[in-house]
Amino acid sequence: MKLKITLLILVCLGITSCSKWHYGDHKEDEDPKDNEEKYNEIIVEEGANGQHGKISLSPNEVVVTYDGVDAIRKTEIRDSITTEYPGLEILKCDCGSDDIEMWQFDPATPNVEAIIEGVVDRLPRRNPRGRIEGEQSFIVSLPEMPPYVAQGQSGGEPAFIAPRDENSVNIAILDTGIDYFRPELTSSDRNVLFPSGDFTGCISTQSGWNFTQDNQDILDENGHGTYVTKIITDILDAEETPVNYQILPLKVFDSEGKGSYWNILCALTYVKSINENGGNIHIVNASFGGAVDRAYFSSDDNIFAHLLGELNDLGVLVTTSAGNAGRDNDSGPEGHFLSSYRTKNMLTVAGYNYIEGDTGDPQLHEKSNFGNESVQVAMAFNGYEVILGYPSGLDDLVKLEGTSYSTGAMTALAAIVYRETGVVSEGLKSAILSLPIVSYSPNLDGKIEEGRVILRE
């Protein structure tokens, strides 16, 4: 216990304040708010459209996983299902695990929805020959973003991959990729992309993977992934002792912000394979989610929860966002993907209404989702700022609000705590929630677990 207290004090000293923490807004010698001539201002408000869900069920797709099933048995299962449904296509993750598949039925098949339900009902089972699980897949979409212009061109390969570093904090970001041509993120003087090719069977010179197109092109043409990444790197670079980190971009959403359960599962099995081969991804940032039938969370032994448990055993903490629809994730017929999963190594972040100079107890932001059982802490919902340069014109000052960016700030904090303590997965989550900067607000009672909040300076 004495060691734990000492470590937490060290973390607190590293963050410089034990009551509040500076995070999320850009600071420089000149005030960026005085920006009429210096900056092109862009506003990103994730809760602006007021939609309560960004998830829709896929009418003709089933995700199937195998655990302890040998190759002969897998072939028997595939042969039986393709014989029964000749139009079935079986897909595998291009990078990731051989123990997960997508069964894609012809959408023109009569009664395809009933077929999907029947296949799912009879697949999940345990027997001496291993476990087989099936779940209907779904489509996940990010909030609509303002137009974004990447500095590079699609189809390139990032040249700024870092060498192996046993002492770095390694962060995987499941998002729209990264605009890796930007010098603020990667350059010849700033090689921060994690060398994932050293630890997987995929192309050996690349960092990360594009799971929307099954190739190595991780260029962000949407903006969301780059904004989340920039929040993380700004915080880590601003530390008095900058954090030694590497970023692994995993592109699970396309340029329009559209992704799928399948993409996300493949990306997480990719992280799993990296850690099984000594790569040590410590934190996964998952700044996305939406409402989905609560039946998906009825068991702790479903596909996603099972995979998160395996990642916990491999030393991975997952940070995720509560959502931006102002709804209770713990009640009603719909839960929230991801936060409604009850897993030890997932830390879900909501947003409080940040008002500069306000010394009162913070209120939950009206657009932030909440959940007394599923959401562990609130950070600022609004007031995030990043600056992205454009050589041919004004730099962009991007003002961001939403739990995606609260989660990015939490990921940065997790990286700092890992650097100071060396604890991982569920232990890292516990260490974060025990920090002196985590305080209590009575206004968050019944909405956030234990009313926790991390106030921003």
GROMACS .gro file of C-alpha atoms in nm:
model
  457
    1MET     CA    1   0.000   0.000   0.000
    2LYS     CA    2   0.286   0.240   0.083
    3LEU     CA    3   0.436   0.176  -0.263
    4LYS     CA    4   0.103   0.252  -0.431
    5ILE     CA    5   0.065   0.580  -0.242
    6THR     CA    6   0.421   0.679  -0.332
    7LEU     CA    7   0.358   0.607  -0.699
    8LEU     CA    8   0.038   0.812  -0.699
    9ILE     CA    9   0.222   1.104  -0.539
   10LEU     CA   10   0.484   1.080  -0.814
   11VAL     CA   11   0.211   1.084  -1.078
   12CYS     CA   12   0.050   1.385  -0.912
   13LEU     CA   13   0.382   1.569  -0.914
   14GLY     CA   14   0.426   1.478  -1.281
   15ILE     CA   15   0.089   1.633  -1.363
   16THR     CA   16   0.189   1.942  -1.155
   17SER     CA   17  -0.144   1.981  -0.969
   18CYS     CA   18  -0.327   1.761  -0.720
   19SER     CA   19  -0.664   1.936  -0.745
   20LYS     CA   20  -0.692   2.025  -1.112
   21TRP     CA   21  -0.509   1.932  -1.430
   22HIS     CA   22  -0.436   2.138  -1.738
   23TYR     CA   23  -0.547   1.948  -2.045
   24GLY     CA   24  -0.716   1.991  -2.379
   25ASP     CA   25  -0.673   2.356  -2.480
   26HIS     CA   26  -0.381   2.493  -2.677
   27LYS     CA   27  -0.140   2.725  -2.496
   28GLU     CA   28   0.127   2.944  -2.652
   29ASP     CA   29   0.284   3.288  -2.602
   30GLU     CA   30   0.009   3.458  -2.800
   31ASP     CA   31  -0.353   3.396  -2.708
   32PRO     CA   32  -0.506   3.185  -2.987
   33LYS     CA   33  -0.844   3.347  -2.916
   34ASP     CA   34  -0.702   3.664  -3.069
   35ASN     CA   35  -0.700   3.492  -3.405
   36GLU     CA   36  -0.885   3.703  -3.661
   37GLU     CA   37  -0.580   3.718  -3.887
   38LYS     CA   38  -0.361   3.438  -3.756
   39TYR     CA   39  -0.602   3.141  -3.765
   40ASN     CA   40  -0.883   2.992  -3.962
   41GLU     CA   41  -1.131   2.889  -3.693
   42ILE     CA   42  -1.310   2.554  -3.726
   43ILE     CA   43  -1.585   2.445  -3.486
   44VAL     CA   44  -1.648   2.074  -3.425
   45GLU     CA   45  -1.950   1.998  -3.205
   46GLU     CA   46  -2.013   1.626  -3.182
   47GLY     CA   47  -2.348   1.660  -3.006
   48ALA     CA   48  -2.483   1.929  -3.240
   49ASN     CA   49  -2.707   1.704  -3.449
   50GLY     CA   50  -2.888   1.564  -3.143
   51GLN     CA   51  -2.907   1.211  -3.280
   52HIS     CA   52  -2.943   0.939  -3.017
   53GLY     CA   53  -2.766   0.665  -3.206
   54LYS     CA   54  -2.497   0.606  -3.461
   55ILE     CA   55  -2.546   0.231  -3.492
   56SER     CA   56  -2.765   0.021  -3.723
   57LEU     CA   57  -2.781  -0.358  -3.748
   58SER     CA   58  -2.629  -0.518  -4.056
   59PRO     CA   59  -2.914  -0.719  -4.214
   60ASN     CA   60  -2.701  -0.993  -4.367
   61GLU     CA   61  -2.379  -1.031  -4.165
   62VAL     CA   62  -2.278  -1.250  -3.873
   63VAL     CA   63  -1.949  -1.230  -3.683
   64VAL     CA   64  -1.824  -1.574  -3.577
   65THR     CA   65  -1.539  -1.649  -3.336
   66TYR     CA   66  -1.365  -1.974  -3.247
   67ASP     CA   67  -1.192  -2.054  -2.920
   68GLY     CA   68  -1.001  -2.380  -2.889
   69VAL     CA   69  -1.141  -2.509  -3.220
   70ASP     CA   70  -0.893  -2.692  -3.443
   71ALA     CA   71  -0.859  -2.639  -3.818
   72ILE     CA   72  -1.046  -2.959  -3.909
   73ARG     CA   73  -1.348  -2.862  -3.700
   74LYS     CA   74  -1.348  -2.508  -3.847
   75THR     CA   75  -1.357  -2.657  -4.198
   76GLU     CA   76  -1.648  -2.884  -4.101
   77ILE     CA   77  -1.844  -2.588  -3.970
   78ARG     CA   78  -1.775  -2.375  -4.278
   79ASP     CA   79  -1.865  -2.661  -4.514
   80SER     CA   80  -2.194  -2.724  -4.336
   81ILE     CA   81  -2.299  -2.359  -4.345
   82THR     CA   82  -2.197  -2.301  -4.710
   83THR     CA   83  -2.381  -2.618  -4.812
   84GLU     CA   84  -2.695  -2.495  -4.642
   85TYR     CA   85  -2.656  -2.141  -4.781
   86PRO     CA   86  -2.468  -2.157  -5.116
   87GLY     CA   87  -2.450  -1.778  -5.154
   88LEU     CA   88  -2.263  -1.733  -4.827
   89GLU     CA   89  -1.927  -1.554  -4.836
   90ILE     CA   90  -1.682  -1.609  -4.552
   91LEU     CA   91  -1.440  -1.323  -4.483
   92LYS     CA   92  -1.131  -1.316  -4.262
   93CYS     CA   93  -0.947  -1.024  -4.105
   94ASP     CA   94  -0.673  -0.915  -4.342
   95CYS     CA   95  -0.457  -0.842  -4.038
   96GLY     CA   96  -0.545  -0.994  -3.704
   97SER     CA   97  -0.669  -1.334  -3.589
   98ASP     CA   98  -0.765  -1.648  -3.783
   99ASP     CA   99  -1.016  -1.722  -3.507
  100ILE     CA  100  -1.265  -1.459  -3.621
  101GLU     CA  101  -1.474  -1.455  -3.940
  102MET     CA  102  -1.751  -1.258  -4.106
  103TRP     CA  103  -2.029  -1.468  -4.258
  104GLN     CA  104  -2.187  -1.253  -4.526
  105PHE     CA  105  -2.519  -1.378  -4.660
  106ASP     CA  106  -2.661  -1.269  -4.995
  107PRO     CA  107  -2.892  -0.979  -4.899
  108ALA     CA  108  -3.139  -1.096  -5.164
  109THR     CA  109  -3.186  -1.430  -4.982
  110PRO     CA  110  -3.553  -1.473  -4.882
  111ASN     CA  111  -3.609  -1.425  -4.508
  112VAL     CA  112  -3.242  -1.334  -4.461
  113GLU     CA  113  -3.310  -1.166  -4.125
  114ALA     CA  114  -3.474  -1.482  -3.988
  115ILE     CA  115  -3.183  -1.687  -4.122
  116ILE     CA  116  -2.936  -1.458  -3.945
  117GLU     CA  117  -3.126  -1.494  -3.619
  118GLY     CA  118  -3.135  -1.873  -3.652
  119VAL     CA  119  -2.762  -1.898  -3.725
  120VAL     CA  120  -2.676  -1.678  -3.427
  121ASP     CA  121  -2.904  -1.875  -3.195
  122ARG     CA  122  -2.749  -2.209  -3.273
  123LEU     CA  123  -2.384  -2.109  -3.291
  124PRO     CA  124  -2.296  -1.997  -2.936
  125ARG     CA  125  -2.216  -2.313  -2.745
  126ARG     CA  126  -1.948  -2.486  -2.542
  127ASN     CA  127  -1.831  -2.844  -2.591
  128PRO     CA  128  -1.510  -3.045  -2.558
  129ARG     CA  129  -1.414  -2.944  -2.912
  130GLY     CA  130  -1.405  -2.572  -2.827
  131ARG     CA  131  -1.632  -2.270  -2.815
  132ILE     CA  132  -1.803  -2.113  -3.117
  133GLU     CA  133  -1.987  -1.780  -3.086
  134GLY     CA  134  -2.190  -1.579  -3.333
  135GLU     CA  135  -2.338  -1.227  -3.324
  136GLN     CA  136  -2.519  -1.019  -3.582
  137SER     CA  137  -2.286  -0.746  -3.700
  138PHE     CA  138  -2.372  -0.376  -3.705
  139ILE     CA  139  -2.267  -0.053  -3.868
  140VAL     CA  140  -2.103   0.218  -3.656
  141SER     CA  141  -2.080   0.582  -3.769
  142LEU     CA  142  -1.899   0.881  -3.627
  143PRO     CA  143  -2.071   1.220  -3.587
  144GLU     CA  144  -2.073   1.430  -3.901
  145MET     CA  145  -1.752   1.634  -3.927
  146PRO     CA  146  -1.676   1.965  -4.103
  147PRO     CA  147  -1.488   1.926  -4.435
  148TYR     CA  148  -1.130   1.818  -4.378
  149VAL     CA  149  -0.837   1.839  -4.622
  150ALA     CA  150  -0.551   1.596  -4.560
  151GLN     CA  151  -0.201   1.724  -4.630
  152GLY     CA  152  -0.098   1.403  -4.804
  153GLN     CA  153  -0.254   1.194  -5.078
  154SER     CA  154  -0.434   0.867  -5.027
  155GLY     CA  155  -0.231   0.562  -5.121
  156GLY     CA  156   0.098   0.674  -4.969
  157GLU     CA  157   0.301   0.498  -4.705
  158PRO     CA  158   0.415   0.676  -4.390
  159ALA     CA  159   0.791   0.722  -4.389
  160PHE     CA  160   0.817   0.827  -4.027
  161ILE     CA  161   0.791   0.497  -3.844
  162ALA     CA  162   0.976   0.486  -3.512
  163PRO     CA  163   1.225   0.214  -3.424
  164ARG     CA  164   1.147  -0.039  -3.153
  165ASP     CA  165   1.161   0.119  -2.809
  166GLU     CA  166   1.114  -0.093  -2.499
  167ASN     CA  167   1.066   0.221  -2.288
  168SER     CA  168   0.788   0.393  -2.483
  169VAL     CA  169   0.419   0.412  -2.394
  170ASN     CA  170   0.241   0.259  -2.691
  171ILE     CA  171  -0.106   0.388  -2.780
  172ALA     CA  172  -0.335   0.235  -3.044
  173ILE     CA  173  -0.600   0.474  -3.178
  174LEU     CA  174  -0.904   0.312  -3.340
  175ASP     CA  175  -1.043   0.588  -3.558
  176THR     CA  176  -1.028   0.737  -3.909
  177GLY     CA  177  -0.650   0.704  -3.935
  178ILE     CA  178  -0.397   0.984  -3.900
  179ASP     CA  179  -0.286   1.265  -4.131
  180TYR     CA  180   0.073   1.145  -4.110
  181PHE     CA  181   0.211   1.402  -4.353
  182ARG     CA  182   0.157   1.676  -4.096
  183PRO     CA  183   0.484   1.780  -3.928
  184GLU     CA  184   0.291   1.848  -3.603
  185LEU     CA  185   0.226   1.474  -3.581
  186THR     CA  186   0.502   1.298  -3.774
  187SER     CA  187   0.816   1.422  -3.947
  188SER     CA  188   1.181   1.333  -3.995
  189ASP     CA  189   1.243   1.484  -3.650
  190ARG     CA  190   0.937   1.324  -3.495
  191ASN     CA  191   0.914   0.952  -3.568
  192VAL     CA  192   0.626   0.850  -3.343
  193LEU     CA  193   0.444   0.581  -3.544
  194PHE     CA  194   0.461   0.242  -3.373
  195PRO     CA  195   0.648  -0.022  -3.581
  196SER     CA  196   0.363  -0.274  -3.582
  197GLY     CA  197   0.507  -0.456  -3.883
  198ASP     CA  198   0.779  -0.592  -3.652
  199PHE     CA  199   0.517  -0.783  -3.452
  200THR     CA  200   0.263  -0.908  -3.706
  201GLY     CA  201   0.246  -1.106  -4.028
  202CYS     CA  202   0.133  -0.800  -4.223
  203ILE     CA  203   0.353  -0.584  -4.445
  204SER     CA  204   0.678  -0.541  -4.256
  205THR     CA  205   0.744  -0.172  -4.335
  206GLN     CA  206   0.412  -0.025  -4.223
  207SER     CA  207   0.256   0.113  -3.906
  208GLY     CA  208  -0.104   0.025  -3.841
  209TRP     CA  209  -0.367  -0.095  -4.086
  210ASN     CA  210  -0.670   0.025  -4.279
  211PHE     CA  211  -0.947  -0.218  -4.186
  212THR     CA  212  -1.204  -0.039  -4.404
  213GLN     CA  213  -1.016  -0.126  -4.725
  214ASP     CA  214  -0.783  -0.405  -4.608
  215ASN     CA  215  -0.462  -0.224  -4.695
  216GLN     CA  216  -0.185  -0.024  -4.528
  217ASP     CA  217  -0.319   0.322  -4.620
  218ILE     CA  218  -0.390   0.481  -4.281
  219LEU     CA  219  -0.424   0.839  -4.412
  220ASP     CA  220  -0.703   1.029  -4.237
  221GLU     CA  221  -0.934   1.207  -4.482
  222ASN     CA  222  -1.209   1.267  -4.226
  223GLY     CA  223  -1.029   1.459  -3.951
  224HIS     CA  224  -1.168   1.285  -3.642
  225GLY     CA  225  -0.869   1.055  -3.588
  226THR     CA  226  -0.620   1.338  -3.642
  227TYR     CA  227  -0.800   1.565  -3.392
  228VAL     CA  228  -0.811   1.292  -3.126
  229THR     CA  229  -0.444   1.208  -3.189
  230LYS     CA  230  -0.343   1.575  -3.169
  231ILE     CA  231  -0.513   1.618  -2.831
  232ILE     CA  232  -0.318   1.319  -2.699
  233THR     CA  233   0.017   1.428  -2.840
  234ASP     CA  234  -0.029   1.793  -2.734
  235ILE     CA  235  -0.083   1.687  -2.373
  236LEU     CA  236   0.206   1.440  -2.371
  237ASP     CA  237   0.447   1.684  -2.540
  238ALA     CA  238   0.353   1.963  -2.296
  239GLU     CA  239   0.458   1.764  -1.990
  240GLU     CA  240   0.752   1.916  -1.801
  241THR     CA  241   0.925   1.589  -1.876
  242PRO     CA  242   0.776   1.497  -2.218
  243VAL     CA  243   0.636   1.145  -2.235
  244ASN     CA  244   0.814   0.896  -2.458
  245TYR     CA  245   0.526   0.757  -2.665
  246GLN     CA  246   0.447   0.583  -2.992
  247ILE     CA  247   0.115   0.595  -3.181
  248LEU     CA  248  -0.044   0.302  -3.366
  249PRO     CA  249  -0.317   0.429  -3.606
  250LEU     CA  250  -0.582   0.166  -3.679
  251LYS     CA  251  -0.827   0.289  -3.941
  252VAL     CA  252  -1.171   0.143  -3.865
  253PHE     CA  253  -1.376   0.432  -4.011
  254ASP     CA  254  -1.358   0.561  -4.369
  255SER     CA  255  -1.346   0.919  -4.496
  256GLU     CA  256  -1.720   0.955  -4.432
  257GLY     CA  257  -1.687   0.827  -4.075
  258LYS     CA  258  -1.853   0.493  -4.149
  259GLY     CA  259  -1.724   0.174  -3.989
  260SER     CA  260  -1.846  -0.157  -3.854
  261TYR     CA  261  -1.836  -0.396  -3.561
  262TRP     CA  262  -1.630  -0.624  -3.789
  263ASN     CA  263  -1.364  -0.355  -3.849
  264ILE     CA  264  -1.339  -0.286  -3.477
  265LEU     CA  265  -1.308  -0.653  -3.382
  266CYS     CA  266  -1.038  -0.708  -3.646
  267ALA     CA  267  -0.845  -0.407  -3.516
  268LEU     CA  268  -0.858  -0.533  -3.158
  269THR     CA  269  -0.743  -0.881  -3.260
  270TYR     CA  270  -0.459  -0.702  -3.440
  271VAL     CA  271  -0.362  -0.538  -3.109
  272LYS     CA  272  -0.392  -0.878  -2.942
  273SER     CA  273  -0.154  -1.038  -3.195
  274ILE     CA  274   0.098  -0.755  -3.147
  275ASN     CA  275   0.106  -0.808  -2.771
  276GLU     CA  276   0.124  -1.184  -2.807
  277ASN     CA  277   0.439  -1.124  -3.014
  278GLY     CA  278   0.605  -0.885  -2.766
  279GLY     CA  279   0.485  -0.551  -2.908
  280ASN     CA  280   0.327  -0.417  -2.586
  281ILE     CA  281   0.041  -0.188  -2.681
  282HIS     CA  282  -0.052  -0.038  -2.344
  283ILE     CA  283  -0.359   0.174  -2.424
  284VAL     CA  284  -0.632   0.158  -2.688
  285ASN     CA  285  -0.823   0.481  -2.751
  286ALA     CA  286  -1.177   0.416  -2.880
  287SER     CA  287  -1.348   0.755  -2.917
  288PHE     CA  288  -1.674   0.637  -3.070
  289GLY     CA  289  -1.997   0.455  -2.993
  290GLY     CA  290  -2.373   0.458  -3.014
  291ALA     CA  291  -2.700   0.306  -2.899
  292VAL     CA  292  -2.763  -0.061  -2.970
  293ASP     CA  293  -3.007  -0.324  -2.841
  294ARG     CA  294  -2.928  -0.403  -2.478
  295ALA     CA  295  -2.935  -0.775  -2.562
  296TYR     CA  296  -2.580  -0.733  -2.692
  297PHE     CA  297  -2.465  -0.671  -2.334
  298SER     CA  298  -2.678  -0.935  -2.160
  299SER     CA  299  -2.381  -1.164  -2.101
  300ASP     CA  300  -2.026  -1.107  -1.987
  301ASP     CA  301  -1.926  -1.389  -2.220
  302ASN     CA  302  -2.013  -1.233  -2.556
  303ILE     CA  303  -1.759  -1.185  -2.835
  304PHE     CA  304  -1.657  -0.830  -2.752
  305ALA     CA  305  -1.639  -0.877  -2.376
  306HIS     CA  306  -1.439  -1.197  -2.425
  307LEU     CA  307  -1.190  -1.015  -2.650
  308LEU     CA  308  -1.153  -0.728  -2.401
  309GLY     CA  309  -1.083  -0.985  -2.130
  310GLU     CA  310  -0.804  -1.133  -2.342
  311LEU     CA  311  -0.661  -0.783  -2.393
  312ASN     CA  312  -0.675  -0.726  -2.017
  313ASP     CA  313  -0.460  -1.036  -1.969
  314LEU     CA  314  -0.217  -0.894  -2.227
  315GLY     CA  315  -0.176  -0.562  -2.043
  316VAL     CA  316  -0.414  -0.338  -2.242
  317LEU     CA  317  -0.636  -0.061  -2.105
  318VAL     CA  318  -0.921   0.057  -2.333
  319THR     CA  319  -1.041   0.416  -2.297
  320THR     CA  320  -1.376   0.495  -2.455
  321SER     CA  321  -1.636   0.771  -2.479
  322ALA     CA  322  -1.978   0.776  -2.315
  323GLY     CA  323  -2.144   0.942  -2.615
  324ASN     CA  324  -2.298   1.277  -2.704
  325ALA     CA  325  -2.676   1.227  -2.705
  326GLY     CA  326  -2.753   1.332  -2.346
  327ARG     CA  327  -2.891   0.988  -2.261
  328ASP     CA  328  -2.855   0.739  -1.976
  329ASN     CA  329  -2.652   0.446  -2.104
  330ASP     CA  330  -2.773   0.225  -1.817
  331SER     CA  331  -3.148   0.241  -1.872
  332GLY     CA  332  -3.401   0.171  -2.146
  333PRO     CA  333  -3.407  -0.094  -2.420
  334GLU     CA  334  -3.076   0.021  -2.567
  335GLY     CA  335  -2.730   0.011  -2.419
  336HIS     CA  336  -2.420   0.190  -2.545
  337PHE     CA  337  -2.149   0.036  -2.755
  338LEU     CA  338  -1.883   0.032  -2.609
  339SER     CA  339  -1.948   0.150  -2.256
  340SER     CA  340  -2.228  -0.094  -2.163
  341TYR     CA  341  -1.985  -0.387  -2.165
  342ARG     CA  342  -1.882  -0.472  -1.810
  343THR     CA  343  -1.509  -0.528  -1.846
  344LYS     CA  344  -1.237  -0.457  -1.591
  345ASN     CA  345  -0.997  -0.291  -1.832
  346MET     CA  346  -1.232  -0.043  -2.000
  347LEU     CA  347  -1.245   0.316  -1.872
  348THR     CA  348  -1.542   0.517  -1.998
  349VAL     CA  349  -1.537   0.897  -1.999
  350ALA     CA  350  -1.828   1.144  -1.992
  351GLY     CA  351  -1.809   1.523  -2.015
  352TYR     CA  352  -1.883   1.801  -1.770
  353ASN     CA  353  -1.970   2.155  -1.878
  354TYR     CA  354  -1.637   2.338  -1.863
  355ILE     CA  355  -1.672   2.709  -1.783
  356GLU     CA  356  -1.340   2.893  -1.756
  357GLY     CA  357  -1.293   3.046  -1.413
  358ASP     CA  358  -1.597   2.874  -1.258
  359THR     CA  359  -1.513   2.743  -0.911
  360GLY     CA  360  -1.845   2.572  -0.839
  361ASP     CA  361  -1.919   2.201  -0.851
  362PRO     CA  362  -1.930   2.100  -1.220
  363GLN     CA  363  -2.248   1.996  -1.395
  364LEU     CA  364  -2.277   1.719  -1.651
  365HIS     CA  365  -2.282   1.871  -1.998
  366GLU     CA  366  -2.634   1.852  -2.142
  367LYS     CA  367  -2.511   1.667  -2.451
  368SER     CA  368  -2.297   1.414  -2.267
  369ASN     CA  369  -2.424   1.061  -2.210
  370PHE     CA  370  -2.396   0.927  -1.858
  371GLY     CA  371  -2.434   0.608  -1.656
  372ASN     CA  372  -2.389   0.551  -1.286
  373GLU     CA  373  -2.277   0.192  -1.346
  374SER     CA  374  -2.100   0.214  -1.682
  375VAL     CA  375  -1.928   0.556  -1.683
  376GLN     CA  376  -1.636   0.596  -1.444
  377VAL     CA  377  -1.536   0.963  -1.469
  378ALA     CA  378  -1.619   1.298  -1.629
  379MET     CA  379  -1.367   1.529  -1.792
  380ALA     CA  380  -1.429   1.856  -1.977
  381PHE     CA  381  -1.681   1.806  -2.260
  382ASN     CA  382  -1.595   2.136  -2.428
  383GLY     CA  383  -1.310   2.382  -2.465
  384TYR     CA  384  -1.062   2.160  -2.650
  385GLU     CA  385  -0.837   2.333  -2.903
  386VAL     CA  386  -0.575   2.205  -3.146
  387ILE     CA  387  -0.376   2.394  -3.408
  388LEU     CA  388  -0.300   2.237  -3.745
  389GLY     CA  389  -0.075   2.414  -3.991
  390TYR     CA  390  -0.128   2.479  -4.361
  391PRO     CA  391   0.186   2.597  -4.545
  392SER     CA  392  -0.020   2.766  -4.820
  393GLY     CA  393  -0.248   2.969  -4.594
  394LEU     CA  394  -0.379   3.034  -4.244
  395ASP     CA  395  -0.329   2.768  -3.979
  396ASP     CA  396  -0.645   2.604  -3.847
  397LEU     CA  397  -0.750   2.661  -3.487
  398VAL     CA  398  -0.990   2.370  -3.433
  399LYS     CA  399  -1.229   2.405  -3.140
  400LEU     CA  400  -1.363   2.068  -3.032
  401GLU     CA  401  -1.638   1.949  -2.804
  402GLY     CA  402  -1.759   1.597  -2.735
  403THR     CA  403  -1.672   1.289  -2.535
  404SER     CA  404  -1.438   1.176  -2.815
  405TYR     CA  405  -1.200   1.448  -2.701
  406SER     CA  406  -1.259   1.388  -2.330
  407THR     CA  407  -1.147   1.033  -2.403
  408GLY     CA  408  -0.837   1.155  -2.586
  409ALA     CA  409  -0.744   1.358  -2.277
  410MET     CA  410  -0.800   1.049  -2.060
  411THR     CA  411  -0.572   0.844  -2.287
  412ALA     CA  412  -0.298   1.102  -2.239
  413LEU     CA  413  -0.345   1.085  -1.862
  414ALA     CA  414  -0.327   0.704  -1.878
  415ALA     CA  415   0.003   0.731  -2.065
  416ILE     CA  416   0.144   0.961  -1.795
  417VAL     CA  417   0.029   0.729  -1.517
  418TYR     CA  418   0.178   0.430  -1.696
  419ARG     CA  419   0.510   0.611  -1.732
  420GLU     CA  420   0.521   0.682  -1.358
  421THR     CA  421   0.389   0.350  -1.226
  422GLY     CA  422   0.437   0.080  -1.490
  423VAL     CA  423   0.097  -0.072  -1.404
  424VAL     CA  424  -0.118  -0.197  -1.693
  425SER     CA  425  -0.476  -0.290  -1.794
  426GLU     CA  426  -0.721  -0.301  -1.500
  427GLY     CA  427  -0.441  -0.199  -1.260
  428LEU     CA  428  -0.380   0.113  -1.468
  429LYS     CA  429  -0.752   0.194  -1.457
  430SER     CA  430  -0.754   0.161  -1.078
  431ALA     CA  431  -0.443   0.379  -1.045
  432ILE     CA  432  -0.602   0.654  -1.256
  433LEU     CA  433  -0.926   0.655  -1.057
  434SER     CA  434  -0.725   0.672  -0.731
  435LEU     CA  435  -0.530   0.985  -0.830
  436PRO     CA  436  -0.565   1.293  -0.607
  437ILE     CA  437  -0.678   1.493  -0.913
  438VAL     CA  438  -0.993   1.278  -0.929
  439SER     CA  439  -1.250   1.466  -0.723
  440TYR     CA  440  -1.620   1.440  -0.640
  441SER     CA  441  -1.908   1.653  -0.760
  442PRO     CA  442  -2.252   1.617  -0.597
  443ASN     CA  443  -2.402   1.726  -0.930
  444LEU     CA  444  -2.269   1.406  -1.085
  445ASP     CA  445  -2.408   1.175  -0.817
  446GLY     CA  446  -2.626   0.908  -0.975
  447LYS     CA  447  -2.492   0.997  -1.322
  448ILE     CA  448  -2.122   0.911  -1.300
  449GLU     CA  449  -1.983   0.629  -1.087
  450GLU     CA  450  -1.905   0.778  -0.742
  451GLY     CA  451  -1.958   1.128  -0.888
  452ARG     CA  452  -1.600   1.131  -1.018
  453VAL     CA  453  -1.463   1.424  -1.215
  454ILE     CA  454  -1.120   1.546  -1.323
  455LEU     CA  455  -1.135   1.925  -1.326
  456ARG     CA  456  -0.936   2.120  -1.581
  457GLU     CA  457  -0.737   2.428  -1.488
   0.00000   0.00000   0.00000
